[in-house]
Coordinates of C-alpha atoms in Angstrom, one line a residue:
Chain P
X10 CA -33.9 44.8 46.8
X11 CA -32.2 47.7 45.1
X12 CA -30.3 47.1 41.9
X13 CA -27.2 48.7 43.3
X14 CA -26.3 48.6 47.0
X15 CA -23.8 50.9 48.6
X16 CA -23.0 51.4 52.3
X17 CA -23.9 55.0 53.0
X18 CA -21.4 55.4 55.8
X19 CA -20.5 57.9 57.1
X20 CA -16.9 56.7 57.0
X21 CA -14.1 58.6 58.8
X22 CA -10.4 57.8 58.4
X23 CA -7.2 59.5 59.4
X24 CA -5.1 61.3 56.8
X25 CA -2.8 58.9 54.9
X26 CA -5.1 55.9 55.4
X27 CA -6.2 53.6 52.6
X28 CA -9.9 53.9 51.9
X29 CA -12.0 51.1 50.5
X30 CA -15.4 51.9 49.0
X31 CA -17.7 49.1 47.7
X32 CA -20.9 48.5 45.8
X33 CA -22.7 45.3 44.9
X34 CA -25.3 44.9 42.2
X35 CA -27.8 42.4 40.9
X36 CA -28.2 43.2 37.2
X37 CA -25.8 41.0 35.2
X38 CA -26.3 43.2 32.1
X39 CA -24.2 46.0 33.6
X40 CA -21.0 46.4 31.7
X41 CA -19.9 50.0 32.4
X42 CA -18.9 50.9 35.9
X43 CA -18.1 54.4 37.2
X44 CA -17.2 56.1 40.4
X45 CA -18.1 59.7 41.0
X46 CA -17.0 62.1 43.7
X47 CA -19.4 64.8 44.8
X48 CA -18.5 67.7 47.0
X49 CA -21.2 69.5 48.9
X50 CA -23.3 71.7 46.7
X51 CA -21.5 70.5 43.5
X52 CA -22.4 68.1 40.7
X53 CA -20.8 64.6 40.6
X54 CA -17.3 64.5 39.1
X55 CA -16.3 61.4 37.3
X56 CA -13.3 59.7 38.9
X57 CA -13.0 56.3 37.3
X58 CA -14.7 54.6 34.3
X59 CA -14.2 51.0 33.6
X60 CA -15.6 48.4 31.2
X61 CA -16.3 44.9 32.3
X62 CA -14.1 43.1 34.8
X63 CA -10.6 44.1 35.9
X64 CA -8.6 46.8 37.6
X65 CA -7.9 50.4 36.6
X66 CA -5.4 52.7 38.3
X67 CA -5.2 56.5 38.1
X68 CA -2.9 58.1 40.6
X69 CA -4.0 57.4 44.1
X70 CA -7.2 55.8 42.9
X71 CA -7.8 52.2 41.9
X72 CA -11.1 50.7 40.6
X73 CA -11.8 47.0 40.7
X74 CA -14.6 45.2 39.0
X75 CA -15.5 41.6 39.7
X76 CA -18.4 40.7 37.5
X77 CA -18.5 37.1 38.7
X78 CA -19.3 38.4 42.2
X79 CA -21.2 41.5 41.0
X80 CA -18.9 43.6 43.2
X81 CA -17.0 46.7 42.5
X82 CA -14.5 48.7 44.7
X83 CA -12.7 52.0 44.7
X84 CA -9.5 52.2 46.7
X85 CA -8.0 55.6 47.7
X86 CA -4.3 55.5 48.8
X87 CA -2.7 58.1 51.0
X88 CA -6.0 59.7 51.6
X89 CA -6.1 63.5 52.0
X90 CA -8.6 65.9 53.7
X91 CA -9.4 67.1 50.2
X92 CA -10.8 63.6 49.5
X93 CA -13.6 64.3 51.9
X94 CA -16.8 64.0 49.8
X95 CA -19.6 61.7 48.9
X96 CA -18.6 58.9 46.6
X97 CA -21.2 57.4 44.3
X98 CA -20.9 54.2 42.3
X99 CA -22.8 54.0 39.0
X100 CA -23.3 51.4 36.3
X101 CA -25.0 50.8 33.0
X102 CA -25.5 48.2 30.4
X103 CA -24.5 48.2 26.7
X104 CA -26.5 49.0 23.7
X105 CA -28.7 52.0 23.1
X106 CA -31.5 53.7 24.8
X107 CA -32.6 52.6 28.2
X108 CA -29.8 50.0 28.4
X109 CA -27.3 52.9 28.8
X110 CA -29.1 54.6 31.6
X111 CA -27.1 55.0 34.8
X112 CA -28.1 53.3 38.0
X113 CA -26.5 54.9 41.0
X114 CA -25.7 53.6 44.4
X115 CA -26.9 55.7 47.4
X116 CA -23.4 57.2 48.0
X117 CA -20.8 56.8 50.8
X118 CA -19.9 59.9 52.7
X119 CA -16.2 60.0 53.4
X120 CA -14.3 62.3 55.9
X121 CA -10.5 62.3 56.0
X122 CA -9.3 63.8 59.2
X123 CA -6.1 65.8 59.2
Chain N
X28 CA -14.7 64.5 27.8
X29 CA -17.6 67.0 27.4
X30 CA -17.8 70.3 29.3
X31 CA -21.3 71.1 30.5
X32 CA -22.5 74.6 31.5
X33 CA -25.7 74.6 33.5
X34 CA -27.6 77.6 34.8
X35 CA -28.9 79.0 37.0
X36 CA -26.6 77.5 39.6
X37 CA -29.2 78.2 42.3
X38 CA -32.6 79.8 42.7
X39 CA -35.2 80.4 45.4
X40 CA -38.7 80.4 43.9
X41 CA -42.2 80.9 45.2
X42 CA -44.6 78.0 45.2
X43 CA -46.8 77.8 42.1
X44 CA -44.2 79.4 39.8
X45 CA -42.0 77.7 37.2
X46 CA -38.3 77.6 36.7
X47 CA -36.4 76.8 33.5
X48 CA -32.9 75.3 33.8
X49 CA -30.6 75.4 30.8
X50 CA -27.8 73.0 29.9
X51 CA -25.2 73.8 27.3
X52 CA -22.6 71.2 26.1
X53 CA -19.4 72.0 24.3
X54 CA -19.8 69.2 21.8
X55 CA -22.7 67.5 20.0
X56 CA -24.3 64.6 21.8
X57 CA -27.2 62.4 20.9
X58 CA -28.6 61.9 24.4
X59 CA -28.9 64.3 27.3
X60 CA -30.2 63.2 30.7
X61 CA -31.9 65.2 33.4
X62 CA -31.6 64.0 37.0
X63 CA -32.9 65.1 40.4
X64 CA -31.0 64.7 43.6
X65 CA -33.1 65.3 46.7
X66 CA -31.4 66.3 49.9
X67 CA -29.2 63.6 51.3
X68 CA -30.1 61.2 48.5
X69 CA -28.6 59.8 45.3
X70 CA -29.5 60.7 41.8
X71 CA -32.8 59.8 40.2
X72 CA -33.3 60.0 36.4
X73 CA -36.1 62.2 35.4
X74 CA -36.0 61.9 31.6
X75 CA -33.8 61.3 28.6
X76 CA -33.8 64.1 26.0
X77 CA -33.2 63.2 22.4
X78 CA -32.9 65.8 19.7
X79 CA -35.8 65.9 17.3
X80 CA -38.1 63.8 19.4
X81 CA -40.1 63.8 22.6
X82 CA -38.3 63.2 25.8
X83 CA -38.6 59.8 27.5
X84 CA -39.8 60.1 31.1
X85 CA -39.1 57.7 33.9
X86 CA -41.8 56.3 36.1
X87 CA -43.1 59.0 38.5
X88 CA -42.2 61.9 36.2
X89 CA -44.6 63.5 33.7
X90 CA -44.2 65.9 30.9
X91 CA -46.7 68.4 32.3
X92 CA -44.6 68.8 35.5
X93 CA -41.2 68.6 33.8
X94 CA -41.4 69.8 30.2
X95 CA -38.1 69.4 28.3
X96 CA -36.9 71.0 25.2
X97 CA -34.0 69.7 23.0
X98 CA -33.7 72.1 20.0
X99 CA -30.3 70.9 18.9
X100 CA -27.4 68.5 19.7
X101 CA -25.7 70.8 22.2
X102 CA -28.6 72.4 24.3
X103 CA -31.5 71.3 26.4
X104 CA -33.8 72.9 29.0
X105 CA -35.8 71.4 31.8
X106 CA -38.7 73.3 33.3
X107 CA -40.0 72.6 36.8
X108 CA -43.6 73.7 36.7
X109 CA -46.1 74.7 39.3
X110 CA -43.5 74.2 42.0
X111 CA -44.1 73.1 45.5
X112 CA -41.6 72.8 48.4
X113 CA -41.3 69.0 47.6
X114 CA -39.6 70.1 44.4
X115 CA -36.7 71.5 46.3
X116 CA -33.7 69.5 45.0
X117 CA -30.6 69.7 43.0
X118 CA -31.3 69.3 39.3
X119 CA -28.5 68.0 37.1
X120 CA -28.0 67.5 33.4
X121 CA -25.7 64.8 32.0
X122 CA -24.3 63.5 28.7
X123 CA -22.5 60.3 27.8
X124 CA -19.4 60.4 25.6
X125 CA -17.7 57.3 24.1
X126 CA -14.8 56.2 26.3
X127 CA -15.5 58.9 28.8
X128 CA -18.6 57.8 30.6
X129 CA -21.2 60.2 31.8
X130 CA -20.4 63.8 32.6
X131 CA -22.5 66.0 34.8
X132 CA -23.2 69.6 35.0
X133 CA -22.6 71.5 38.2
X134 CA -26.3 71.4 39.1
X135 CA -29.0 73.8 39.9
X136 CA -29.9 74.0 43.5
X137 CA -33.6 74.8 43.7
X138 CA -35.4 75.9 46.9
X139 CA -39.2 76.4 46.8
X140 CA -40.7 78.5 49.5

């Protein structure tokens, strides 16, 4: 079993839809949770960065972390064709050294249709 | 957050040769990370580069194949040695900043022919 599980998709939605992307994980030591967006032929771009459980909102994006269920989500409201990309969840523990290494999900490929 | 400049952005190389990828950060960071992203896959950590000490390699990656330099707190290089077509991937450097999470460079797209 992978430490981080993410549905690879592909996921296609019409413009304006609400998109829900999810990851589950097994390592209870994870404390930092991130969502990255990666366009084709580009490096990952950090979208959301949260610590421990709770919600965080930034514009059309909302990140949720439920540590009791080991489940994280990214919601995209009013999705746009420019949101079409691969979305990667990533997480790490606290402390120094190897505890802070990122563990990535496999990525979900999203297409928003105009 | 940090700004990372990575070069080259892409290269096509002959098998058996070596390529050195450079990563420059606009602020001093303790740890720099090198990742590989094979086609259609997620990111895999190759090694962690600390200034003033040997890099720490992950399982499946060795120093002879992926030597790393870290001469100061803003710069690192990764060399892909004795390349084969299986090394064709995107190579990415990354740093972690307090309160900003991990930032990635734009990547080096390597094709080995």
